[in-house]
């Protein structure tokens, strides 16, 4: 199956992956994890909901944690459109296209549209803006753990990557890398982006939709190491699931951590720039799986198989990751 | 004087600062400097012209050096538009606006428009695309010196920052930071961007137009240190003019080097993301000059005063930098 | 079993772990591995023997590779005594103590005494001095890969740690850390040092004697990462066996690599200082094994079981590592 | 004048530079500076005296600050001998040698001998041991600022380097580097060491004796940068007097800070190992002064001229530093 053509003039302007909504069982434990180990800062805590942002982020939140006794889940992945005008265009577009999209009320968001493409794709919330808070990038004495800078992207496991990718590419997302199955020709993983680096959302084949991980950028190797070291100080050393290691192109340096509810976070070094119209996507096939991690240990089985459910979405029984070859 | 309103729907789409054209007197010496110390890679060398790119860049060149016996100068700063269609829109726009813009032939560029706003602003070349070459980001054994990743921005000294900034803001550039004179209210420096970090072009007040510096991003502090160390190994240790140090917001970490002809290069760590429509520019006044360098030594006088001329443009007699307060 | 008393006035002065003798099957492949990936520099190559040193080392060699068609092995681990006078004292001491020690001829060594404590301990060569070569610490342009600085320590697997440790402690070695079996009370591993950090030789329980690894210090995380990246560029990414990760006290940061013959090298960040007479050894028991790697993946089975034989020494059939608990 | 022969069998065993006694005018301000910016930890505070240590240090203190209304001064530089037995040997030695040495009472020291060589050399206190406290190297969440690891060395300005160096070399100190005046042949600076890196005490020519600086080791460039960044956050950015930069051999990377009383601290990356008997000292002459800082800005005048007085010692009127050539 071929990758669709890139849509150069999309119906409205999604600018970037911007936030994630999760449920957790113990908000105090989660707050400690995200503020002490990752170094996120608290923008607000109200009732059972905690709003967090990275130290360079001015927008109100990039991670929202809601305490819930139900099994931990992801409520939605969030994307930004430029402003209210673009959100209105989005609403019109989805109405015309016959895609379910409804306005929802989200605190600290200046207009939110929840989009459900189908029952095999992740629910997406488009947000038109947020209140601004001070960037804390140069409040050095207050910075903790990994000093996470900003949300960069998230990865979802979906049963039909071709179909889900087509939904996003119709909105102007552009592939920077994809891997096809040597057996079926189908896409087993694809990196899609709107902002100027290789990834806003990554899709990988498996039982889903589920959220595999979301990624915060940290400044340097020392910050990556510090996050892991602090995790160990809090008795959560085994929550560092994979890394410190290197990805194949686009060559990210990573550590993957699991939060107290098992949600997976990638901490990554600043990514490359990827933005010119003529740039080519990196293409792989499924025989090249080993090169996804060009050196060191390959991901453990739990990294391949486990992922967060989306609240209220039946992800079926299939294991999460058929997309990473056994190597 | 007030900053103009941001133009949300510009007449054509400039995407980023993308390249710089310089003349040098000894191409061999310059080649050694840029490849061994900065770690740029050679895309082509033809006759007396050398085309260089950073190790993560796929587009053909971000720095072009032409041997010339005349005093070293900058021919133009280069910007990218999305593609040929946008370049045609640009051509129409400038014709309507009464701004001098003419097609020029530049090897390895898929269409180039040279724009002369006025005799006090830098000449800009808009490029519609370039041939692609392999990214060398993961050719680790071949990487040298600072392993410079990509061109990020350039800074020009101009006599009337308000006037020159207005030209760029009319094309959709948006300010991320500006400093006003407490005496006159005029802008003494402004950071303008199109891509999603705080700077594509920085304008600062002084005799000009001149090119103060252009900036390549390096991966980390070790790469920054290595570039300086290798400079010393080549007997050019005093060409490290300022740094390693820290800028005030947006908080870059820098080293400034002078090439064999005196052209100034900043090497900087990966910058913050700055892209949401509601984000506010950082505003300063000229009494806060010391905070431009929040710790350590302030720039030496030559950093304040010296800059590269633009070829064929009379920059007058005024010193280059009145924009940095004496502190 | 108790650790012996530290001998404060040893019979002669061993100053540090200083070199390792290995055999390899393909000297060209080994030379490429050690110079391109680790960044060692060649001091001499004669016949089938290659002498290497780290970029900050002035003494002639810290690693000697001899081509041999026999299965790869370690000929000896090398230690320094102050000078020829101390080597003569050593010779007298071993004669009196009834320990086998004989003078051997080693090129580029100013007197060498080969000591065989017993058939369960590693053969040790004491060296009285070496010719000096320039330190290449500031020849920045020539540095490659991990830019390995200097040999720091080696770890041997031995069947009776108590017995072998007693041999070294009688020569003035002092423990900085040891782990005892909760079942038998025996030592399962011990760090012993003469120079002022925690380790010159580490002993761990298992079938042996065998050489588990030797460790070179690298300057920083960037150098550690570079060594791994370059290994992948040479198609040896899976030779990065474990890491980048953190050890428990004394808190080293490491990557373990296997050379083309399977010899294991640790690259480690600069260790802590450990030298004052009143400092206490860090004591563990075998239930604390998990904390040896406080976060991230535990070592793979091959790291636990595989080690280099000592040439001509029968290490028996037992697996190399019973000393690391299954966790 | 020639460097004396190295004394291979000194009369007693000094092991390392271990601590510094300073007076300060505002203990609260100093405590904040040293704990928040450098990241030292408090071992004890009693009356007007504060005892600090680095995060990897087990011995009770490496820096002692005593509040005093008199002009800030250094009471003594401290060195370690192995133990009480060696301190007794030291006492005997100085008695025989006619050098003033008397026992003094210092809290948290297991025996202290204060040595006054002459009125042109720094007063030295030899300490036989200290109570142990936990190393805080892996208490990652508690670490602050530069996370200073351990005291490494100190530099004193003295009027007659040859004479003062002779005092220390008679006690077994060994030169790793020295610079001689091309005019007079006299030593203008010398690095002397007992532990296994190039420096425990550095002597440089100028009006004195005065304490030019003392140096703490930090783990990496990120820690060095963090210390400077935090200094700026506390409004002390201009207290970063010089750096981040590189020294010539032995190639240290440094930042120099001034504390609230003007005492100067160097933060440096982990130094090279220097310990083998046959290693040669690096020799320079005063024409090579520029290479002391192989790239970037040279030290400002205040770095050359200002230094801390020793309490009760008349350092005369001469400027502190004639030893660094004007370049």
mmCIF file of N, CA, C and O in Angstrom, chain D residues 94-126:
data_model
loop_
_atom_site.group_PDB
_atom_site.id
_atom_site.type_symbol
_atom_site.label_atom_id
_atom_site.label_comp_id
_atom_site.label_asym_id
_atom_site.label_seq_id
_atom_site.Cartn_x
_atom_site.Cartn_y
_atom_site.Cartn_z
ATOM 1 N N UNK D 94 59.877 18.458 61.617
ATOM 2 C CA UNK D 94 59.973 19.928 61.632
ATOM 3 C C UNK D 94 60.821 20.410 62.804
ATOM 4 O O UNK D 94 61.534 21.400 62.694
ATOM 5 N N UNK D 95 60.727 19.684 63.926
ATOM 6 C CA UNK D 95 61.573 20.043 65.072
ATOM 7 C C UNK D 95 63.045 19.942 64.681
ATOM 8 O O UNK D 95 63.833 20.860 64.924
ATOM 9 N N UNK D 96 63.379 18.829 64.064
ATOM 10 C CA UNK D 96 64.781 18.638 63.637
ATOM 11 C C UNK D 96 65.199 19.671 62.596
ATOM 12 O O UNK D 96 66.335 20.134 62.577
ATOM 13 N N UNK D 97 64.252 20.024 61.728
ATOM 14 C CA UNK D 97 64.588 20.912 60.608
ATOM 15 C C UNK D 97 64.547 22.377 61.005
ATOM 16 O O UNK D 97 64.869 23.254 60.194
ATOM 17 N N UNK D 98 64.135 22.662 62.248
ATOM 18 C CA UNK D 98 64.076 24.052 62.685
ATOM 19 C C UNK D 98 62.950 24.836 62.040
ATOM 20 O O UNK D 98 63.038 26.050 61.867
ATOM 21 N N UNK D 99 61.886 24.149 61.662
ATOM 22 C CA UNK D 99 60.734 24.814 61.044
ATOM 23 C C UNK D 99 59.621 24.887 62.085
ATOM 24 O O UNK D 99 59.354 23.915 62.801
ATOM 25 N N UNK D 100 59.000 26.056 62.198
ATOM 26 C CA UNK D 100 57.961 26.257 63.200
ATOM 27 C C UNK D 100 56.757 25.375 62.916
ATOM 28 O O UNK D 100 56.173 25.466 61.830
ATOM 29 N N UNK D 101 56.402 24.533 63.867
ATOM 30 C CA UNK D 101 55.236 23.664 63.702
ATOM 31 C C UNK D 101 54.664 23.407 65.088
ATOM 32 O O UNK D 101 55.385 23.001 65.997
ATOM 33 N N UNK D 102 53.362 23.698 65.237
ATOM 34 C CA UNK D 102 52.773 23.483 66.561
ATOM 35 C C UNK D 102 51.412 22.834 66.425
ATOM 36 O O UNK D 102 50.682 23.049 65.461
ATOM 37 N N UNK D 103 51.094 22.028 67.434
ATOM 38 C CA UNK D 103 49.788 21.397 67.465
ATOM 39 C C UNK D 103 48.708 22.462 67.695
ATOM 40 O O UNK D 103 48.888 23.356 68.533
ATOM 41 N N UNK D 104 47.643 22.376 66.951
ATOM 42 C CA UNK D 104 46.497 23.279 67.190
ATOM 43 C C UNK D 104 45.242 22.413 67.331
ATOM 44 O O UNK D 104 45.191 21.283 66.844
ATOM 45 N N UNK D 105 44.261 22.960 68.005
ATOM 46 C CA UNK D 105 42.998 22.251 68.179
ATOM 47 C C UNK D 105 42.035 22.660 67.087
ATOM 48 O O UNK D 105 41.688 23.833 66.960
ATOM 49 N N UNK D 106 41.627 21.755 66.301
ATOM 50 C CA UNK D 106 40.641 22.030 65.255
ATOM 51 C C UNK D 106 39.502 21.042 65.450
ATOM 52 O O UNK D 106 39.730 19.821 65.432
ATOM 53 N N UNK D 107 38.279 21.541 65.624
ATOM 54 C CA UNK D 107 37.146 20.609 65.750
ATOM 55 C C UNK D 107 37.059 19.703 64.527
ATOM 56 O O UNK D 107 37.374 20.134 63.413
ATOM 57 N N UNK D 108 36.631 18.492 64.766
ATOM 58 C CA UNK D 108 36.434 17.515 63.693
ATOM 59 C C UNK D 108 37.728 17.164 62.958
ATOM 60 O O UNK D 108 37.714 16.852 61.772
ATOM 61 N N UNK D 109 38.843 17.313 63.638
ATOM 62 C CA UNK D 109 40.100 16.838 63.053
ATOM 63 C C UNK D 109 40.802 15.994 64.112
ATOM 64 O O UNK D 109 40.887 16.397 65.273
ATOM 65 N N UNK D 110 41.323 14.870 63.699
ATOM 66 C CA UNK D 110 41.980 13.944 64.627
ATOM 67 C C UNK D 110 43.466 14.247 64.720
ATOM 68 O O UNK D 110 44.294 13.400 64.405
ATOM 69 N N UNK D 111 43.786 15.456 65.129
ATOM 70 C CA UNK D 111 45.185 15.840 65.242
ATOM 71 C C UNK D 111 45.587 16.766 64.121
ATOM 72 O O UNK D 111 45.433 16.426 62.946
ATOM 73 N N UNK D 112 46.094 17.937 64.500
ATOM 74 C CA UNK D 112 46.422 18.965 63.514
ATOM 75 C C UNK D 112 47.734 19.627 63.894
ATOM 76 O O UNK D 112 47.952 19.972 65.055
ATOM 77 N N UNK D 113 48.592 19.801 62.922
ATOM 78 C CA UNK D 113 49.880 20.456 63.128
ATOM 79 C C UNK D 113 49.953 21.658 62.193
ATOM 80 O O UNK D 113 49.817 21.513 60.982
ATOM 81 N N UNK D 114 50.148 22.838 62.782
ATOM 82 C CA UNK D 114 50.209 24.055 61.954
ATOM 83 C C UNK D 114 51.673 24.389 61.676
ATOM 84 O O UNK D 114 52.466 24.571 62.607
ATOM 85 N N UNK D 115 52.012 24.513 60.413
ATOM 86 C CA UNK D 115 53.405 24.678 59.990
ATOM 87 C C UNK D 115 53.591 26.053 59.361
ATOM 88 O O UNK D 115 52.819 26.448 58.475
ATOM 89 N N UNK D 116 54.598 26.764 59.838
ATOM 90 C CA UNK D 116 54.942 28.051 59.246
ATOM 91 C C UNK D 116 56.368 27.950 58.715
ATOM 92 O O UNK D 116 57.326 27.983 59.487
ATOM 93 N N UNK D 117 56.486 27.826 57.414
ATOM 94 C CA UNK D 117 57.828 27.668 56.841
ATOM 95 C C UNK D 117 58.624 28.950 56.985
ATOM 96 O O UNK D 117 59.765 28.957 57.420
ATOM 97 N N UNK D 118 58.011 30.044 56.577
ATOM 98 C CA UNK D 118 58.636 31.354 56.684
ATOM 99 C C UNK D 118 57.542 32.368 56.415
ATOM 100 O O UNK D 118 56.396 32.002 56.166
ATOM 101 N N UNK D 119 57.874 33.656 56.415
ATOM 102 C CA UNK D 119 56.814 34.661 56.278
ATOM 103 C C UNK D 119 56.458 34.932 54.819
ATOM 104 O O UNK D 119 55.669 35.821 54.536
ATOM 105 N N UNK D 120 57.020 34.195 53.896
ATOM 106 C CA UNK D 120 56.691 34.377 52.485
ATOM 107 C C UNK D 120 55.961 33.166 51.894
ATOM 108 O O UNK D 120 55.641 33.154 50.712
ATOM 109 N N UNK D 121 55.738 32.161 52.748
ATOM 110 C CA UNK D 121 55.053 30.949 52.295
ATOM 111 C C UNK D 121 53.722 30.824 53.011
ATOM 112 O O UNK D 121 53.554 31.338 54.123
ATOM 113 N N UNK D 122 52.761 30.154 52.408
ATOM 114 C CA UNK D 122 51.450 30.034 53.054
ATOM 115 C C UNK D 122 51.519 29.160 54.309
ATOM 116 O O UNK D 122 52.276 28.192 54.335
ATOM 117 N N UNK D 123 50.755 29.522 55.329
ATOM 118 C CA UNK D 123 50.661 28.653 56.501
ATOM 119 C C UNK D 123 49.895 27.379 56.129
ATOM 120 O O UNK D 123 48.867 27.451 55.467
ATOM 121 N N UNK D 124 50.404 26.252 56.558
ATOM 122 C CA UNK D 124 49.830 24.956 56.197
ATOM 123 C C UNK D 124 49.435 24.218 57.475
ATOM 124 O O UNK D 124 50.192 24.220 58.448
ATOM 125 N N UNK D 125 48.247 23.617 57.443
ATOM 126 C CA UNK D 125 47.876 22.753 58.561
ATOM 127 C C UNK D 125 47.811 21.307 58.086
ATOM 128 O O UNK D 125 47.079 20.993 57.141
ATOM 129 N N UNK D 126 48.589 20.472 58.762
ATOM 130 C CA UNK D 126 48.580 19.044 58.444
ATOM 131 C C UNK D 126 47.580 18.360 59.370
ATOM 132 O O UNK D 126 47.625 18.549 60.588
#
